[in-house]
mmCIF file of C-alpha atoms and ligand atoms in Angstrom:
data_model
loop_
_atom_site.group_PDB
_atom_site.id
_atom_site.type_symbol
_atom_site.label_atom_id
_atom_site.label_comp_id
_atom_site.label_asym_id
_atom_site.label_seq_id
_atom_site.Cartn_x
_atom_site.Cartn_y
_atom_site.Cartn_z
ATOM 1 C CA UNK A 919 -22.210 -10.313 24.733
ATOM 2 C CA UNK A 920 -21.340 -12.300 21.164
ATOM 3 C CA UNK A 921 -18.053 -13.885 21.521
ATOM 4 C CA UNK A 922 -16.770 -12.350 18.654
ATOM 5 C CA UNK A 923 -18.426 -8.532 19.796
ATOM 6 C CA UNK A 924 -16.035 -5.478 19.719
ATOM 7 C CA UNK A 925 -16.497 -5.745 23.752
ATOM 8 C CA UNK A 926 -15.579 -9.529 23.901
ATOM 9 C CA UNK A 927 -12.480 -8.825 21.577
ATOM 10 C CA UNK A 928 -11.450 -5.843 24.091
ATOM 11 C CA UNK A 929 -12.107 -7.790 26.824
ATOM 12 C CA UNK A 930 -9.850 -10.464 25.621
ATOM 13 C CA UNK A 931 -7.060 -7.898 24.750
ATOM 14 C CA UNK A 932 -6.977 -7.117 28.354
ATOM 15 C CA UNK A 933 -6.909 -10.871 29.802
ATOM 16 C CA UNK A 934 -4.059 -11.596 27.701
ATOM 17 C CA UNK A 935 -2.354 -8.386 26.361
ATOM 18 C CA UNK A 936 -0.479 -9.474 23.093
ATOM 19 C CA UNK A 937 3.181 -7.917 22.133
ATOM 20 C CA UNK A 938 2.654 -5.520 19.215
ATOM 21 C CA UNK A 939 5.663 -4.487 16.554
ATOM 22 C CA UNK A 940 5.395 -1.413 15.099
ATOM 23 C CA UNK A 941 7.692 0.089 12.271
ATOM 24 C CA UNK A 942 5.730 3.481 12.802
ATOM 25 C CA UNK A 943 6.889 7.138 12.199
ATOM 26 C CA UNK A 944 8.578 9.327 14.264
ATOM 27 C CA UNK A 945 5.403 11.602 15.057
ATOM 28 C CA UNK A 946 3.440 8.722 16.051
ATOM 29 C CA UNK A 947 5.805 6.730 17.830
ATOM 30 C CA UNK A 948 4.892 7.811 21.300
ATOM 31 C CA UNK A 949 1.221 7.946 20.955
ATOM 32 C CA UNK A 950 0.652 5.216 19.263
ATOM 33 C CA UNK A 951 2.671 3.649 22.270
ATOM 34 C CA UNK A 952 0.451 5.577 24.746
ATOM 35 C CA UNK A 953 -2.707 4.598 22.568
ATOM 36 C CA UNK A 954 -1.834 0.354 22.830
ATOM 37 C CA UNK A 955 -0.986 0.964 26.635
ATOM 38 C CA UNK A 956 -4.328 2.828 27.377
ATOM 39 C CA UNK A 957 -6.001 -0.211 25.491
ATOM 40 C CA UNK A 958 -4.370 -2.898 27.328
ATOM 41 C CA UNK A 959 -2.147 -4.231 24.644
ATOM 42 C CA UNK A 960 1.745 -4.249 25.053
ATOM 43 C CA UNK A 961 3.776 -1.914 22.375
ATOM 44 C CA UNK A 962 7.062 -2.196 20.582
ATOM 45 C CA UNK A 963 8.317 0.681 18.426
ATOM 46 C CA UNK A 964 11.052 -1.809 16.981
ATOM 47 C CA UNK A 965 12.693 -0.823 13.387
ATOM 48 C CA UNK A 966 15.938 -1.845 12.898
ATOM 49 C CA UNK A 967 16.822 -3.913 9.702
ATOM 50 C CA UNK A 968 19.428 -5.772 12.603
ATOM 51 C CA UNK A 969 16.373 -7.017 14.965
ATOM 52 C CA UNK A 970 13.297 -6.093 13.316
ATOM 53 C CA UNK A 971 12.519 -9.809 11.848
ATOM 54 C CA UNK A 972 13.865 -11.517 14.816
ATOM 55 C CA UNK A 973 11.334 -9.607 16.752
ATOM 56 C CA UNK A 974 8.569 -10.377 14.503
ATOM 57 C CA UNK A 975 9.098 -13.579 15.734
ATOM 58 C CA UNK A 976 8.057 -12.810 19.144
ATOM 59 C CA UNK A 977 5.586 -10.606 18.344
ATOM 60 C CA UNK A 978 1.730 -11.511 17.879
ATOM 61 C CA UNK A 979 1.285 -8.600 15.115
ATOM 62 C CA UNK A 980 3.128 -6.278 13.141
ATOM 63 C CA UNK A 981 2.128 -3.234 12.081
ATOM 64 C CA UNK A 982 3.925 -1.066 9.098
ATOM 65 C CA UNK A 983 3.766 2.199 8.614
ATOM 66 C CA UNK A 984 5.707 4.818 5.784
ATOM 67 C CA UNK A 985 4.906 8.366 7.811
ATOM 68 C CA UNK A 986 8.069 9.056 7.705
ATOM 69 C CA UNK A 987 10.401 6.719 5.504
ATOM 70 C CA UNK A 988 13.940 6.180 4.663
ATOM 71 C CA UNK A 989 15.673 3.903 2.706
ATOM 72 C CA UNK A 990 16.980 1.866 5.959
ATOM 73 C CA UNK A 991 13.744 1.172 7.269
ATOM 74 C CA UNK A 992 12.264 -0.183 4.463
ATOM 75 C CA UNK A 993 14.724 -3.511 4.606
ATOM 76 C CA UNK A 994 13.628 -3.730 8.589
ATOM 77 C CA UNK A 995 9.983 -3.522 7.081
ATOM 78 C CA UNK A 996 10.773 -6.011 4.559
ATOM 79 C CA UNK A 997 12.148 -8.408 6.593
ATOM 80 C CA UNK A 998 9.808 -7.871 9.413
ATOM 81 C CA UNK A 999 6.569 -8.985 6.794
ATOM 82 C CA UNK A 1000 8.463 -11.692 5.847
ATOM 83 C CA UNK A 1001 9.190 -13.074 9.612
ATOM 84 C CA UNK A 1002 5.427 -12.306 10.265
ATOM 85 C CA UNK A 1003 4.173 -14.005 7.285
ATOM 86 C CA UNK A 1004 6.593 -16.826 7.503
ATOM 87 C CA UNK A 1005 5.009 -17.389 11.301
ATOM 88 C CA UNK A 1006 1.637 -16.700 9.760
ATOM 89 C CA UNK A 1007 1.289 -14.234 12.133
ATOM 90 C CA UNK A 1008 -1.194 -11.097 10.964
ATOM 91 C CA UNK A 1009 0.460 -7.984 9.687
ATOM 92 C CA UNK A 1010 -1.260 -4.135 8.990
ATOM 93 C CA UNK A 1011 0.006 -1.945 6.359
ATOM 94 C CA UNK A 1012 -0.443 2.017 6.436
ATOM 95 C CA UNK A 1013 0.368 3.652 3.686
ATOM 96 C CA UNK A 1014 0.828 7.408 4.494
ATOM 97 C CA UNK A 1015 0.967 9.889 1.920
ATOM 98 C CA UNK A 1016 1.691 7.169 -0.349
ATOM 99 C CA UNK A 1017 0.572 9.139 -3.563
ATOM 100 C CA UNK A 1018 2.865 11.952 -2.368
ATOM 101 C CA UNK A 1019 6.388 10.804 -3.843
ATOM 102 C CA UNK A 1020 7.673 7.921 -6.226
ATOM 103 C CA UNK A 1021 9.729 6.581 -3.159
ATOM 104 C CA UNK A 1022 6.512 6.249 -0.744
ATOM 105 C CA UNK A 1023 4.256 4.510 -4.087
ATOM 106 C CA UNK A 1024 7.584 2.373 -4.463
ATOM 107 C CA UNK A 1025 7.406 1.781 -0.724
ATOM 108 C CA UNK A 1026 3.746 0.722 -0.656
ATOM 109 C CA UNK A 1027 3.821 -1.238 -3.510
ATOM 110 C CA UNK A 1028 7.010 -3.296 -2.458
ATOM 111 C CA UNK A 1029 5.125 -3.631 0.822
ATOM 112 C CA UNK A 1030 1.812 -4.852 -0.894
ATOM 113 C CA UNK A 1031 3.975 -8.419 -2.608
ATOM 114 C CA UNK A 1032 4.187 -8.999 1.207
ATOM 115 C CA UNK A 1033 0.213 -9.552 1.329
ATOM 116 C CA UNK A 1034 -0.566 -7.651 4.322
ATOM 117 C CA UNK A 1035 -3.779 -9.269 6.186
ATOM 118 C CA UNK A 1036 -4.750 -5.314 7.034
ATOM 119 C CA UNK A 1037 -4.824 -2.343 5.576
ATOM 120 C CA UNK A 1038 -5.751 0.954 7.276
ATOM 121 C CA UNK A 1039 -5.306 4.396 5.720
ATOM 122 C CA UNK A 1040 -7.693 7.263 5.502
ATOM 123 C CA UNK A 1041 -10.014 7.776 3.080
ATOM 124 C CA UNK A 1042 -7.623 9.499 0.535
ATOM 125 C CA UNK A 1043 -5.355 7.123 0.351
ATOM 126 C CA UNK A 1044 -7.230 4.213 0.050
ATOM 127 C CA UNK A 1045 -8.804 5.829 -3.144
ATOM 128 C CA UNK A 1046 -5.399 6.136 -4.612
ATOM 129 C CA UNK A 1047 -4.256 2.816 -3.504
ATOM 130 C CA UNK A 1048 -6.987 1.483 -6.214
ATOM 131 C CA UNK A 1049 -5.916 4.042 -8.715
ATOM 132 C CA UNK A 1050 -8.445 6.267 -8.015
ATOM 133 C CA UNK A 1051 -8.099 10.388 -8.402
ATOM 134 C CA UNK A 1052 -8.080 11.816 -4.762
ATOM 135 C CA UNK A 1053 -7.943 15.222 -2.972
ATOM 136 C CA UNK A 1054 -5.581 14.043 -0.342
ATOM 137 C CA UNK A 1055 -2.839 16.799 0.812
ATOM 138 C CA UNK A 1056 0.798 14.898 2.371
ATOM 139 C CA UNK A 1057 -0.753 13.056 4.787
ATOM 140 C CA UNK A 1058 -4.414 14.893 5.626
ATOM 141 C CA UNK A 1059 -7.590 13.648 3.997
ATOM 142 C CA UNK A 1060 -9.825 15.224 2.064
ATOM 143 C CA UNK A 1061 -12.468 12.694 0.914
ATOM 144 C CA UNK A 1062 -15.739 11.377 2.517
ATOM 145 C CA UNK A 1063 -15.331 8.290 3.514
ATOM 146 C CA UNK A 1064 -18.183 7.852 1.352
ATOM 147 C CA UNK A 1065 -16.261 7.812 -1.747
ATOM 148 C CA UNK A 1066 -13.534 5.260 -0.751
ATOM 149 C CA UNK A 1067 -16.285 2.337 0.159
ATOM 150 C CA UNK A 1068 -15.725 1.179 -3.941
ATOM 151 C CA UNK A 1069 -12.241 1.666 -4.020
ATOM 152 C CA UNK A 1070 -11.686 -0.424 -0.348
ATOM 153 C CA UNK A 1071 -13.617 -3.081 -2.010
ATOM 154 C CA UNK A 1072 -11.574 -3.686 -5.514
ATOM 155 C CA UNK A 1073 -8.394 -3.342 -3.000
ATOM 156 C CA UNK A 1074 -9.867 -5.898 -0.816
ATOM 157 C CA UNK A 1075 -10.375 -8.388 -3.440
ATOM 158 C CA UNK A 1076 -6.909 -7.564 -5.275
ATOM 159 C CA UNK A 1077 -4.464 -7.601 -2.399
ATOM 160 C CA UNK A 1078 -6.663 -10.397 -0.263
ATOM 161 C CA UNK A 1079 -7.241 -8.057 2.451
ATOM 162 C CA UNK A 1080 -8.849 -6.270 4.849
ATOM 163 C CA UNK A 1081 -9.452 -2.837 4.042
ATOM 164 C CA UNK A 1082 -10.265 -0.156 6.280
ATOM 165 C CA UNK A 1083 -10.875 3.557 5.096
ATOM 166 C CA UNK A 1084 -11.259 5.787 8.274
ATOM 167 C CA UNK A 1085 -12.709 9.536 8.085
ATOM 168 C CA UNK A 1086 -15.999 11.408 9.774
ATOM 169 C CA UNK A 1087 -16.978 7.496 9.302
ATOM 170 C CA UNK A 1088 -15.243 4.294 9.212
ATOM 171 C CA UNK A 1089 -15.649 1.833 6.254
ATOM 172 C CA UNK A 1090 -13.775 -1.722 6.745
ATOM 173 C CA UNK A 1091 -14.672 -4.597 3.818
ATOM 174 C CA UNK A 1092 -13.185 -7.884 3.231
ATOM 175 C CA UNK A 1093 -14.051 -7.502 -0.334
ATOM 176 C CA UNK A 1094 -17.474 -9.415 0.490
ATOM 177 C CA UNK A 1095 -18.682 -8.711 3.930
ATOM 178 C CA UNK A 1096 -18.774 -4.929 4.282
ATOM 179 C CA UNK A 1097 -19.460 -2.567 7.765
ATOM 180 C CA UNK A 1098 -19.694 1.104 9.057
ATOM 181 C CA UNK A 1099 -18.896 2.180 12.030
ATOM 182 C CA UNK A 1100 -19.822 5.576 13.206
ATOM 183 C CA UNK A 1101 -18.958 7.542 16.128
ATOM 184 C CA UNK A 1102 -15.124 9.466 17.115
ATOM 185 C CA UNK A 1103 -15.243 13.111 16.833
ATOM 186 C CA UNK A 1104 -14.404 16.261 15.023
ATOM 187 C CA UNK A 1105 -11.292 16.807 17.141
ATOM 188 C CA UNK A 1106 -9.827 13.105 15.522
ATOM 189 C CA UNK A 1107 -7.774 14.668 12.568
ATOM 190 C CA UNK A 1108 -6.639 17.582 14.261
ATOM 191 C CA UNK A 1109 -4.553 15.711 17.074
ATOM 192 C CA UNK A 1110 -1.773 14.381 14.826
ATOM 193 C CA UNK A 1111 -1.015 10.423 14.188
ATOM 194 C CA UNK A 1112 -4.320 9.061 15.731
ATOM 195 C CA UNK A 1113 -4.772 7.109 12.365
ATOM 196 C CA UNK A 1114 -1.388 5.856 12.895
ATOM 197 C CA UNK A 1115 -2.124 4.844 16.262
ATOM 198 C CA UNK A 1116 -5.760 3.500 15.353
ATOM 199 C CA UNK A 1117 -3.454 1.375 12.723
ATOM 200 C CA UNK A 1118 -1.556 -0.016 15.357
ATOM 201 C CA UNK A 1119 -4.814 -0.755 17.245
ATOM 202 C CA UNK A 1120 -6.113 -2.649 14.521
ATOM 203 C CA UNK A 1121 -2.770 -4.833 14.402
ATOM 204 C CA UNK A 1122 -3.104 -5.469 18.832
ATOM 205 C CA UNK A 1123 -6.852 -6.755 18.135
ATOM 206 C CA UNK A 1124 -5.732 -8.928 14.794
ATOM 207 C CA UNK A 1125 -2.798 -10.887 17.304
ATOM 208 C CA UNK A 1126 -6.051 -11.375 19.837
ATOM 209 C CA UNK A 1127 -8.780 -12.984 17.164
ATOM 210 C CA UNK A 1128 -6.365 -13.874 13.858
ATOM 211 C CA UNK A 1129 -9.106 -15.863 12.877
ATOM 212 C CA UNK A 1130 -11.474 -13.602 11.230
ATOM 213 C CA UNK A 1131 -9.548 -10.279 10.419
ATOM 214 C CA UNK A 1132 -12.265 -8.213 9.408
ATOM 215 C CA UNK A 1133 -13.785 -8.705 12.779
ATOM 216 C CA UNK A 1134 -10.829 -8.111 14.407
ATOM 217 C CA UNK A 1135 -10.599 -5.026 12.531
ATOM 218 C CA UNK A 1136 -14.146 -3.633 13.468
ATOM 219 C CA UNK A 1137 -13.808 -3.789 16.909
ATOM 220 C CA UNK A 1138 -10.756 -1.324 16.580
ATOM 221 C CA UNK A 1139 -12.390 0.804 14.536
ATOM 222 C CA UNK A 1140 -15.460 0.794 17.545
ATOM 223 C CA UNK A 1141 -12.542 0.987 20.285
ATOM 224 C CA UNK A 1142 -11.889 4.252 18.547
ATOM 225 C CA UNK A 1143 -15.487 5.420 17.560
ATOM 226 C CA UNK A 1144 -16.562 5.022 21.244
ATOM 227 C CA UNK A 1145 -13.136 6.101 22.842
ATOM 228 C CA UNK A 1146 -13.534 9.096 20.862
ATOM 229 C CA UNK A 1147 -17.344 9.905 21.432
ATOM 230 C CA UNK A 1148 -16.773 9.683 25.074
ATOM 231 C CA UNK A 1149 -12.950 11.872 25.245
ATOM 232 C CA UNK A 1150 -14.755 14.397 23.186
ATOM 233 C CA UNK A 1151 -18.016 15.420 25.810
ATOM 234 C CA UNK A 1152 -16.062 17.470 27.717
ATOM 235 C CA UNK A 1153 -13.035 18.243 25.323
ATOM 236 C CA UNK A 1154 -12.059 22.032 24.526
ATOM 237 C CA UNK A 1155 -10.363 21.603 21.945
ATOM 238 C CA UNK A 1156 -7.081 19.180 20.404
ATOM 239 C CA UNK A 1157 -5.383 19.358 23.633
ATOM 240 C CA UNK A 1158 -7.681 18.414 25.924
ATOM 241 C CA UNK A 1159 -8.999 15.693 23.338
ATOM 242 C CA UNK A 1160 -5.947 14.213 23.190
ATOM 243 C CA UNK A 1161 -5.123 13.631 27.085
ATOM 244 C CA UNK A 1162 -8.774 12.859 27.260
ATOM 245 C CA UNK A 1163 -9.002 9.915 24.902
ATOM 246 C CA UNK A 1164 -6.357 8.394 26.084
ATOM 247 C CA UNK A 1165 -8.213 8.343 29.416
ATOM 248 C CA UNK A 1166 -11.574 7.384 28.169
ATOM 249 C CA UNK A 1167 -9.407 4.195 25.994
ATOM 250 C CA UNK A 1168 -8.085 3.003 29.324
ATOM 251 C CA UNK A 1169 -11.874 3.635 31.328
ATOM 252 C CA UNK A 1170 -13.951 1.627 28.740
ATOM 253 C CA UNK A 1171 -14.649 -2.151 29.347
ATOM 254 C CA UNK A 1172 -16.298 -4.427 26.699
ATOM 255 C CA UNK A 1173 -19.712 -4.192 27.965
ATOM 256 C CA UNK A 1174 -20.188 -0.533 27.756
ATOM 257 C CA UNK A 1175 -17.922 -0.794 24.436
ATOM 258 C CA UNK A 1176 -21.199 -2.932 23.169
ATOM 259 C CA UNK A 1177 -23.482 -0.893 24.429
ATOM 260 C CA UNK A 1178 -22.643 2.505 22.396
ATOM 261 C CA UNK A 1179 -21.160 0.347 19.604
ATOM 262 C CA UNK A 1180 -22.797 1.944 16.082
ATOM 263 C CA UNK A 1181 -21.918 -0.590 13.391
ATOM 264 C CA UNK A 1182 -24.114 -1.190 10.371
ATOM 265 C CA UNK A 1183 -23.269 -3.609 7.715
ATOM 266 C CA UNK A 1184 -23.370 -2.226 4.289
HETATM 267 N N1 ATP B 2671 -14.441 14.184 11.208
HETATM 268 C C1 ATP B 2671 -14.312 13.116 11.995
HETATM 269 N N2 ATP B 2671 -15.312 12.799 12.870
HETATM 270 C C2 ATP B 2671 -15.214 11.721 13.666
HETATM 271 N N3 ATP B 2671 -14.136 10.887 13.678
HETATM 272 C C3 ATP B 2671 -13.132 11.139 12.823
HETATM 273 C C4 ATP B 2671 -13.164 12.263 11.927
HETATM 274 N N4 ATP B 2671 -12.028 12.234 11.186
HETATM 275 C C5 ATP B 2671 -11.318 11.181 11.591
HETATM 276 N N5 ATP B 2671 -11.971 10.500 12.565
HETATM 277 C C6 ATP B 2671 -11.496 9.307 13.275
HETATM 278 O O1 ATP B 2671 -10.113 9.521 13.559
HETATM 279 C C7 ATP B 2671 -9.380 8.293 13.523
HETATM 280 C C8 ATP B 2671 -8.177 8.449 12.586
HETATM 281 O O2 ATP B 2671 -8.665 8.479 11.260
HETATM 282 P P1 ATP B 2671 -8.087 9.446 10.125
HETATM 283 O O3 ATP B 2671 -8.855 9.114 8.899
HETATM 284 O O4 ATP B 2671 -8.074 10.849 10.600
HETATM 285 O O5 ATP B 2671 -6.616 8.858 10.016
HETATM 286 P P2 ATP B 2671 -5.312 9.462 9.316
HETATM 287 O O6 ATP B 2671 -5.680 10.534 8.341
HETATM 288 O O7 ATP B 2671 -4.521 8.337 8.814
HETATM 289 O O8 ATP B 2671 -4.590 10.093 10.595
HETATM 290 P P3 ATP B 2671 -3.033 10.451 10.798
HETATM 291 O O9 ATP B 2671 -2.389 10.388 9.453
HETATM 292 O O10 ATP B 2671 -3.012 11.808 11.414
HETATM 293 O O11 ATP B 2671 -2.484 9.420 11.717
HETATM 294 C C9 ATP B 2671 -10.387 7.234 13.108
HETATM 295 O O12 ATP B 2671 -10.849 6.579 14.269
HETATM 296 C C10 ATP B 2671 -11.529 8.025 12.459
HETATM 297 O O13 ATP B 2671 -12.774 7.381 12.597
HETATM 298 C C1 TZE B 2672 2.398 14.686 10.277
HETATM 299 C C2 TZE B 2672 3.050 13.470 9.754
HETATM 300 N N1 TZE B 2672 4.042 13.565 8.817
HETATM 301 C C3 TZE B 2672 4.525 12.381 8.446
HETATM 302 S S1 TZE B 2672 3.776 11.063 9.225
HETATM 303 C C4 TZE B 2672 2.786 12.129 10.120
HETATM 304 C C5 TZE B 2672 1.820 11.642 11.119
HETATM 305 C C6 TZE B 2672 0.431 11.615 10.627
HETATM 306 O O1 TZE B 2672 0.245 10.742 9.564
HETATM 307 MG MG1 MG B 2673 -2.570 8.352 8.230
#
């Protein structure tokens, strides 16, 4: 197993589970919880514009998300950035819906001066994000994944990012180095706020290897991919997904995480 492998990361995450912030939405709150628990990290849903930078001081990662905004949260999210950046701890933006409403491309683009290390959205809204025309309804996708690879890599190299564009595949470029990762499962975008969880995911494995975010990054997307693959064999349908992934996050270890690992660079 590489050192830097999605199974070495993982296998790290569990030796020394970091604290995670999120300033999530109210549909994803709890499994996005659930999802970091299963994984072995430690989750904070923590908002508040009163405590939401201290916290970022304790915390190894923040993760933002606009699912389901109001004007309050966004001065906890500002603050929080700030405390995470001032600490030069990593920080993951997710901008739902963000070509929805003026407030949300407001949001995200108030959000974006804060030079997030990450950002995760599906494939939709990462072709907006670049100024691209997308088919995107509120927050649901409706772009190949395909499609967003260009767009993640101009965003990449204007914010000085990550970018990850998640769909049937996952794309994830630095603006240079690019991968895909394949795997996950039909029954993904039908449980709600999996993306929002996978973005919190992404922020757990960029507090255990800061050094190289775009690695950090891929072996979330895999942790998903495989977790996925696996909680979909004997899944019926959204329900039983849903109980089941969580089941088949907390059964995989880092060398069977390698093993069914399908990452290509591109
Ligand atoms: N058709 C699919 N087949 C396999 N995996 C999928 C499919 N669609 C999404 N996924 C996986 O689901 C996870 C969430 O990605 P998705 O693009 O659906 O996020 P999202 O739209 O932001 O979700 P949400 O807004 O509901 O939180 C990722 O791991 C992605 O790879
Ligand atoms: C359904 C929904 N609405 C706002 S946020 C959210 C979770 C999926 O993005
Ligand atoms: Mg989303």
């Amino acid at each position: 197993m590489q050192q830097t492998s999605p199974g070495s990361l993982l296998t790290a995450l569990r030796a020394d589970p970091p604290l995670v912030q999120n300033i999530t939405n109210f549909v994803a709150m709890n499994i996005a919880a659930n999802v970091l628990l299963a994984a072995g990290a430690s989750p904070a849903m923590v908002h508040a514009e009163e405590e939401a930078s201290e916290f970022a001081g304790i915390a190894r990662a923040l993760t933002i998300n606009i699912g389901t905004l109001s004007a309050g949260w966004m001065k906890g999210m500002h603050s929080a950035a700030d405390a995470a950046n001032r600490a030069g701890k990593p920080w993951v933006l997710d901008p739902v819906a963000h070509y929805a409403t003026n407030f949300r491309r407001q949001a995200v683009d108030a959000l974006l001066a804060h030079r997030p290390t990450i950002i995760r959205g599906n494939a939709s809204e990462i072709i907006a994000l670049a100024g691209g025309t997308n088919r995107g309804q509120g927050v649901d996708s409706r772009d190949p994944v395909e499609q967003a690879q260009s767009s993640a890599r101009i965003l990449a190299k204007a914010h000085g990012a990550v970018v990850a564009a998640t769909g049937e595949i996952d794309f994830v470029t630095d603006g240079e180095r690019a991968f895909v990762i394949e795997g996950g499962s039909r029954f993904m975008p039908a449980v709600t706020a999996l993306g929002c969880s996978l973005t919190c995911l992404v922020g757990a494995l960029a507090a255990v290897f800061p050094t190289d975010p775009l690695v950090s990054s891929v072996a979330a997307l895999t942790i998903f991919a495989v977790a996925g693959e696996n909680a979909a064999r004997q899944a019926d349908g959204p329900g039983s997904f849903a109980w089941r992934f969580l089941d088949a996050l907390s059964a995989l270890d880092g060398p069977t995480l390698d093993r069914q690992a399908r990452i290509r660079a591109a």
